[in-house]
Short mmCIF file of C-alpha atoms and ligand atoms in Angstrom, two decimals:
data_model
loop_
_atom_site.label_atom_id
_atom_site.label_comp_id
_atom_site.label_asym_id
_atom_site.label_seq_id
_atom_site.Cartn_x
_atom_site.Cartn_y
_atom_site.Cartn_z
CA MET A 1 -41.04 -35.01 38.65
CA LEU A 2 -37.79 -36.69 37.62
CA GLN A 3 -37.29 -37.06 33.87
CA LYS A 4 -35.03 -40.11 33.88
CA LEU A 5 -34.60 -42.18 37.04
CA LEU A 6 -32.01 -44.96 37.12
CA MET A 7 -32.50 -47.97 39.41
CA THR A 8 -29.60 -50.43 39.69
CA GLY A 9 -30.20 -53.93 41.04
CA ALA A 10 -33.65 -53.64 39.51
CA ALA A 11 -34.04 -57.40 38.94
CA GLY A 12 -33.65 -58.14 42.66
CA GLY A 13 -36.24 -58.53 45.40
CA VAL A 14 -36.40 -54.87 46.48
CA GLY A 15 -36.14 -53.50 42.94
CA SER A 16 -39.03 -55.65 41.75
CA LYS A 17 -41.21 -54.42 44.61
CA LEU A 18 -40.33 -50.75 44.01
CA ARG A 19 -40.98 -50.75 40.26
CA PRO A 20 -44.78 -50.27 40.37
CA PHE A 21 -44.39 -47.12 42.50
CA LEU A 22 -41.78 -45.33 40.41
CA PRO A 23 -44.10 -43.65 37.85
CA ARG A 24 -45.31 -41.49 40.78
CA ILE A 25 -41.93 -39.71 40.82
CA ALA A 26 -40.39 -40.27 37.38
CA LYS A 27 -41.44 -39.98 33.75
CA HIS A 28 -38.88 -42.49 32.45
CA VAL A 29 -37.22 -45.26 34.44
CA VAL A 30 -34.02 -47.07 33.44
CA LEU A 31 -33.84 -50.50 35.09
CA SER A 32 -30.32 -51.84 35.31
CA ASP A 33 -28.91 -55.18 36.45
CA ILE A 34 -26.64 -58.01 35.32
CA ALA A 35 -29.77 -60.19 35.28
CA LYS A 36 -32.13 -59.49 32.38
CA ILE A 37 -35.57 -57.96 32.92
CA ASP A 38 -38.15 -58.77 30.23
CA ASP A 39 -41.51 -57.58 31.52
CA LEU A 40 -41.03 -53.89 30.78
CA ALA A 41 -43.81 -51.32 31.10
CA ALA A 42 -44.09 -48.41 28.65
CA HIS A 43 -42.17 -46.01 30.92
CA GLU A 44 -39.37 -48.54 31.57
CA ARG A 45 -36.18 -49.39 29.68
CA PHE A 46 -33.66 -52.11 30.55
CA ALA A 47 -29.90 -51.48 30.53
CA ALA A 48 -27.60 -54.40 31.32
CA CYS A 49 -24.63 -53.21 33.35
CA GLU A 50 -21.91 -54.83 35.45
CA LEU A 51 -21.31 -52.39 38.30
CA GLY A 52 -17.60 -53.20 38.39
CA ASP A 53 -17.21 -51.94 34.80
CA VAL A 54 -16.29 -48.27 35.11
CA GLN A 55 -17.08 -47.35 31.50
CA ALA A 56 -20.42 -49.16 31.48
CA VAL A 57 -21.47 -47.41 34.71
CA SER A 58 -20.43 -44.02 33.34
CA ALA A 59 -22.57 -44.59 30.22
CA LEU A 60 -25.46 -45.68 32.45
CA LEU A 61 -25.52 -42.35 34.31
CA ASP A 62 -25.66 -40.25 31.14
CA GLY A 63 -28.74 -37.99 31.18
CA VAL A 64 -30.05 -39.34 34.47
CA ASP A 65 -31.54 -36.94 37.06
CA GLY A 66 -32.01 -39.40 39.94
CA VAL A 67 -30.46 -42.72 41.02
CA ILE A 68 -31.72 -45.52 43.26
CA HIS A 69 -28.64 -47.67 43.80
CA LEU A 70 -29.71 -51.16 44.92
CA GLY A 71 -27.29 -53.26 42.86
CA GLY A 72 -24.61 -55.43 44.39
CA ILE A 73 -24.16 -58.32 46.79
CA SER A 74 -26.98 -58.32 49.32
CA ILE A 75 -25.77 -60.91 51.85
CA GLU A 76 -22.45 -62.17 53.25
CA LYS A 77 -20.26 -63.58 50.45
CA PRO A 78 -16.51 -64.05 49.81
CA PHE A 79 -14.67 -60.75 49.84
CA GLU A 80 -13.80 -60.78 46.10
CA ARG A 81 -17.50 -60.61 45.18
CA ILE A 82 -18.21 -57.89 47.72
CA LEU A 83 -15.17 -55.94 46.54
CA ASN A 84 -16.43 -55.93 42.95
CA GLY A 85 -20.17 -55.47 43.43
CA ASN A 86 -20.34 -53.25 46.51
CA ILE A 87 -17.04 -51.43 46.89
CA LEU A 88 -15.91 -50.92 43.29
CA GLY A 89 -19.51 -50.84 42.05
CA THR A 90 -20.59 -48.14 44.50
CA TYR A 91 -17.44 -46.11 43.80
CA ASN A 92 -18.22 -46.31 40.08
CA ILE A 93 -21.78 -45.05 40.70
CA PHE A 94 -20.61 -42.02 42.72
CA GLU A 95 -17.82 -41.16 40.32
CA ALA A 96 -20.19 -41.41 37.33
CA ALA A 97 -22.74 -39.25 39.17
CA ARG A 98 -20.06 -36.61 39.79
CA HIS A 99 -19.30 -36.52 36.06
CA HIS A 100 -22.95 -36.45 34.97
CA GLY A 101 -24.42 -33.42 36.75
CA ARG A 102 -24.61 -34.88 40.28
CA PRO A 103 -28.09 -36.46 40.23
CA ARG A 104 -29.28 -37.28 43.75
CA VAL A 105 -28.50 -40.84 44.79
CA VAL A 106 -30.49 -43.05 47.14
CA PHE A 107 -28.01 -45.67 48.32
CA ALA A 108 -29.30 -49.00 49.62
CA SER A 109 -27.19 -49.35 52.73
CA SER A 110 -28.06 -51.90 55.37
CA ASN A 111 -28.82 -52.33 59.05
CA HIS A 112 -25.75 -54.62 59.01
CA VAL A 113 -23.56 -51.48 59.15
CA THR A 114 -24.56 -51.42 62.82
CA GLY A 115 -25.39 -55.10 63.25
CA TYR A 116 -23.11 -55.55 66.28
CA TYR A 117 -25.16 -53.18 68.43
CA ARG A 118 -27.17 -55.14 70.94
CA ARG A 119 -30.92 -55.49 70.70
CA ASP A 120 -31.32 -53.86 74.11
CA GLU A 121 -29.73 -50.66 72.73
CA ARG A 122 -31.63 -47.98 70.83
CA ILE A 123 -29.31 -46.32 68.32
CA ASP A 124 -29.54 -43.40 65.92
CA ASN A 125 -27.86 -42.46 62.64
CA ARG A 126 -24.88 -40.87 64.43
CA VAL A 127 -23.50 -43.94 66.19
CA LEU A 128 -20.19 -45.35 64.97
CA PRO A 129 -20.52 -48.26 62.55
CA LYS A 130 -20.26 -51.72 64.12
CA PRO A 131 -20.64 -53.93 61.04
CA ASP A 132 -21.45 -57.59 61.57
CA THR A 133 -20.11 -58.96 58.25
CA LEU A 134 -17.80 -58.09 55.35
CA TYR A 135 -21.08 -57.22 53.63
CA GLY A 136 -21.85 -54.72 56.41
CA VAL A 137 -18.31 -53.32 56.10
CA SER A 138 -18.92 -52.74 52.38
CA LYS A 139 -22.12 -50.81 53.15
CA ALA A 140 -20.21 -48.71 55.72
CA PHE A 141 -17.74 -47.98 52.91
CA GLY A 142 -20.63 -46.86 50.69
CA GLU A 143 -21.96 -44.50 53.37
CA THR A 144 -18.48 -43.07 54.00
CA LEU A 145 -17.98 -42.58 50.28
CA ALA A 146 -21.33 -40.78 50.09
CA SER A 147 -20.27 -38.49 52.96
CA PHE A 148 -16.97 -37.70 51.20
CA TYR A 149 -18.66 -37.04 47.83
CA PHE A 150 -21.07 -34.60 49.46
CA ASP A 151 -18.48 -32.71 51.49
CA LYS A 152 -15.98 -32.44 48.64
CA PHE A 153 -18.16 -32.32 45.53
CA GLY A 154 -21.70 -31.44 46.69
CA GLN A 155 -23.04 -34.81 45.52
CA GLU A 156 -26.23 -35.38 47.55
CA CYS A 157 -27.25 -38.81 48.79
CA LEU A 158 -29.66 -40.56 51.12
CA SER A 159 -28.08 -43.67 52.63
CA VAL A 160 -30.92 -45.92 53.75
CA ARG A 161 -29.91 -48.54 56.32
CA ILE A 162 -32.63 -50.91 55.16
CA GLY A 163 -33.94 -53.30 57.82
CA SER A 164 -35.71 -56.29 56.24
CA CYS A 165 -37.58 -55.40 53.04
CA PHE A 166 -39.70 -58.41 52.18
CA ASP A 167 -43.43 -58.94 51.57
CA LYS A 168 -43.81 -59.76 55.25
CA PRO A 169 -41.56 -60.45 58.26
CA LYS A 170 -40.07 -63.95 58.14
CA ASP A 171 -39.09 -64.40 61.79
CA ARG A 172 -39.21 -62.87 65.27
CA ARG A 173 -36.31 -60.47 64.57
CA MET A 174 -38.07 -59.04 61.56
CA LEU A 175 -40.99 -57.93 63.75
CA ALA A 176 -38.52 -55.16 64.68
CA THR A 177 -36.63 -54.76 61.39
CA TRP A 178 -39.33 -55.14 58.72
CA LEU A 179 -39.70 -52.45 56.06
CA ALA A 180 -42.70 -52.44 53.73
CA ALA A 181 -41.83 -51.68 50.10
CA GLU A 182 -44.39 -48.87 50.06
CA ASP A 183 -42.71 -47.26 53.07
CA LEU A 184 -39.35 -47.54 51.31
CA PHE A 185 -40.82 -45.93 48.22
CA ASP A 186 -42.26 -43.06 50.29
CA LEU A 187 -38.82 -42.54 51.84
CA ILE A 188 -37.19 -42.45 48.40
CA ALA A 189 -39.82 -39.92 47.24
CA CYS A 190 -38.93 -37.72 50.25
CA ALA A 191 -35.24 -37.93 49.30
CA PHE A 192 -35.96 -36.52 45.85
CA ALA A 193 -38.45 -33.90 47.14
CA VAL A 194 -36.65 -32.18 50.03
CA PRO A 195 -34.93 -28.90 49.07
CA ARG A 196 -31.63 -29.87 50.67
CA LEU A 197 -30.57 -33.45 51.28
CA GLY A 198 -26.80 -33.26 51.82
CA HIS A 199 -25.66 -36.69 52.88
CA THR A 200 -28.23 -38.12 55.23
CA ILE A 201 -28.35 -41.54 56.85
CA VAL A 202 -31.72 -43.00 57.83
CA TYR A 203 -32.85 -46.40 59.06
CA GLY A 204 -35.32 -47.96 56.65
CA VAL A 205 -37.86 -49.47 58.99
CA SER A 206 -41.65 -49.45 59.07
CA ASP A 207 -43.71 -48.15 61.99
CA ASN A 208 -43.24 -51.42 63.90
CA GLU A 209 -44.17 -51.84 67.57
CA GLN A 210 -40.68 -52.81 68.60
CA ILE A 211 -37.91 -50.72 67.01
CA TRP A 212 -34.17 -50.45 67.75
CA TRP A 213 -33.55 -47.39 65.58
CA ASP A 214 -34.22 -43.71 66.22
CA ASN A 215 -34.72 -41.66 63.04
CA ARG A 216 -35.34 -38.28 64.70
CA ASN A 217 -32.12 -36.80 63.27
CA ALA A 218 -33.55 -37.41 59.80
CA GLY A 219 -36.95 -35.94 60.71
CA PHE A 220 -36.50 -33.11 58.20
CA LEU A 221 -37.16 -35.65 55.43
CA GLY A 222 -40.83 -35.63 56.49
CA TRP A 223 -41.05 -39.41 56.10
CA LYS A 224 -43.93 -41.13 57.91
CA PRO A 225 -43.91 -44.92 57.46
CA LYS A 226 -47.47 -46.31 57.37
CA HIS A 227 -47.02 -50.06 57.74
CA ASN A 228 -46.48 -52.15 60.87
CA ALA A 229 -45.10 -55.68 61.22
CA ALA A 230 -47.40 -56.31 64.19
CA LYS A 231 -50.01 -57.57 61.72
CA TRP A 232 -47.96 -60.79 61.51
CA ARG A 233 -46.97 -61.02 65.19
CA ASP A 234 -49.31 -63.90 66.09
CA GLU A 235 -48.41 -65.87 62.96
CA ILE A 236 -44.67 -65.44 63.61
CA MET A 237 -44.85 -66.18 67.34
CA ALA A 238 -46.97 -69.30 66.76
CA GLY A 239 -44.14 -70.79 64.69
CA ALA A 240 -41.24 -69.36 66.73
CA LYS A 241 -38.72 -71.65 68.43
CA PRO A 242 -37.40 -70.73 71.92
CA GLU A 243 -34.42 -68.33 71.74
CA ALA A 244 -31.15 -69.00 73.62
CA PRO A 245 -30.22 -65.72 75.36
CA THR A 246 -26.48 -66.38 74.84
CA ASP A 247 -26.82 -66.86 71.07
CA PRO A 248 -25.15 -63.96 69.18
CA ALA A 249 -27.98 -64.20 66.64
CA VAL A 250 -30.34 -63.25 69.49
CA ILE A 251 -28.13 -60.75 71.33
CA TYR A 252 -27.22 -58.57 68.35
CA GLN A 253 -29.39 -56.52 66.01
CA GLY A 254 -27.78 -58.16 62.96
CA GLY A 255 -29.17 -61.58 63.94
CA ALA A 256 -27.75 -64.47 61.92
CA PHE A 257 -25.34 -62.11 60.14
CA ALA A 258 -23.71 -61.33 63.51
CA ALA A 259 -23.51 -65.02 64.36
CA ALA A 260 -21.93 -66.08 61.05
CA GLY A 261 -18.21 -66.80 60.63
CA HIS A 262 -15.82 -65.55 57.95
CA PRO A 263 -16.99 -66.68 54.48
CA ALA A 264 -13.45 -67.84 53.64
CA ASP A 265 -13.66 -70.40 56.46
CA GLU A 266 -16.77 -72.07 55.05
CA SER A 267 -16.16 -75.25 53.07
P1 NAI B 301 -31.01 -58.89 45.64
O1 NAI B 301 -29.80 -59.73 45.85
O2 NAI B 301 -32.32 -59.55 45.45
O3 NAI B 301 -30.77 -57.90 44.40
C1 NAI B 301 -29.52 -57.34 44.12
C2 NAI B 301 -29.41 -57.21 42.61
O4 NAI B 301 -28.11 -56.69 42.29
C3 NAI B 301 -29.55 -58.55 41.88
O5 NAI B 301 -30.61 -58.48 40.93
C4 NAI B 301 -28.20 -58.76 41.22
O6 NAI B 301 -28.28 -59.37 39.93
C5 NAI B 301 -27.64 -57.35 41.13
N1 NAI B 301 -26.18 -57.36 41.14
C6 NAI B 301 -25.37 -58.06 42.00
N2 NAI B 301 -24.10 -57.84 41.68
C7 NAI B 301 -24.08 -56.99 40.61
C8 NAI B 301 -23.04 -56.43 39.83
N3 NAI B 301 -21.75 -56.68 40.09
N4 NAI B 301 -23.40 -55.61 38.81
C9 NAI B 301 -24.71 -55.35 38.55
N5 NAI B 301 -25.73 -55.88 39.25
C10 NAI B 301 -25.42 -56.69 40.27
O7 NAI B 301 -31.05 -57.89 46.87
P2 NAI B 301 -32.30 -57.08 47.43
O8 NAI B 301 -32.84 -57.82 48.59
O9 NAI B 301 -33.19 -56.69 46.33
O10 NAI B 301 -31.56 -55.80 48.01
C11 NAI B 301 -31.36 -54.65 47.21
C12 NAI B 301 -30.33 -53.77 47.88
O11 NAI B 301 -30.80 -53.39 49.17
C13 NAI B 301 -28.98 -54.44 48.08
O12 NAI B 301 -27.96 -53.47 47.91
C14 NAI B 301 -29.02 -54.87 49.53
O13 NAI B 301 -27.72 -54.93 50.09
C15 NAI B 301 -29.86 -53.77 50.14
N6 NAI B 301 -30.57 -54.24 51.34
C16 NAI B 301 -31.63 -55.10 51.21
C17 NAI B 301 -32.31 -55.51 52.33
C18 NAI B 301 -33.53 -56.38 52.26
O14 NAI B 301 -34.17 -56.57 53.28
N7 NAI B 301 -33.91 -56.91 51.10
C19 NAI B 301 -31.88 -55.10 53.67
C20 NAI B 301 -30.75 -54.21 53.68
C21 NAI B 301 -30.13 -53.79 52.54
C1 15L B 302 -29.81 -57.27 54.51
O1 15L B 302 -28.95 -56.39 54.42
C2 15L B 302 -30.00 -58.27 53.45
O2 15L B 302 -29.78 -57.72 52.16
C3 15L B 302 -31.35 -58.94 53.48
O3 15L B 302 -31.29 -60.12 52.70
C4 15L B 302 -31.85 -59.25 54.89
O4 15L B 302 -31.15 -60.32 55.40
C5 15L B 302 -31.74 -58.02 55.78
O5 15L B 302 -30.47 -57.39 55.68
C6 15L B 302 -32.01 -58.29 57.25
O6 15L B 302 -31.23 -57.85 58.08
O7 15L B 302 -33.04 -58.91 57.55
#
């Protein structure tokens, strides 16, 4: 049982869904974000923190024995915002962890690190990154940083290339990429339970019928996702528009992220 678990980005969609599960692995939970959280349970405390603020992040890690790092920019945005939230912010988290007893970190990476692999390819956690956005590039940076911090300093981390973590799949693509919050929580629990984690990369995806990602290299985690997007297949397909086979959003695993232009070119 962790004594004091920190979750950054706790006010966001994934953080809100994970909160009810966290007492299963932690006695006290510190919820951090730039957005305020009011509805605190007895085991929860809120700590406002801008991830780009090195001193604030260092103070946040004090006395913490586990970190779930969700905070930052979660979609494609202008580079300045990604630089602050995801690149500087993630660096600040790892550097603070190094100075505060090296608590294990679960890093919310993204499938968009490998979004330019085609949907007819099945890939594993050892393929080279092929990010589909500046956002995906920033998550590749986070994974590379985690690798460096483990090899040089022994800082352990699970980088989870999350697929699509929502209450239910929203479109045809998400029938393959959907991740139930409970499955994500179970994966996080495995990360804190295994005797040796090192730096491990895993795709965060439920036990869906159609999957592009092979997690066998991370089998030692003992993670068995229980949920399956197929429950919504008929509902999704009933509302689905025909797909153009030449559309990059259809060809590539990253979907609309792969099809999008540079954010600086948008008016
Ligand atoms: P979200 O956008 O709902 O939540 C992110 C949170 O981070 C927000 O509450 C925001 O206020 C906070 N934040 C942003 N910039 C910050 C900064 N500079 N300092 C402090 N806090 C800051 O995103 P969501 O969907 O909850 O995702 C959580 C994490 O998981 C993100 O890192 C995202 O990239 C990653 N992820 C999510 C996926 C999904 O399907 N929801 C898929 C793949 C990755
Ligand atoms: C992500 O990385 C995003 O944070 C999320 O909003 C979804 O778009 C997800 O990927 C996805 O690929 O569906």
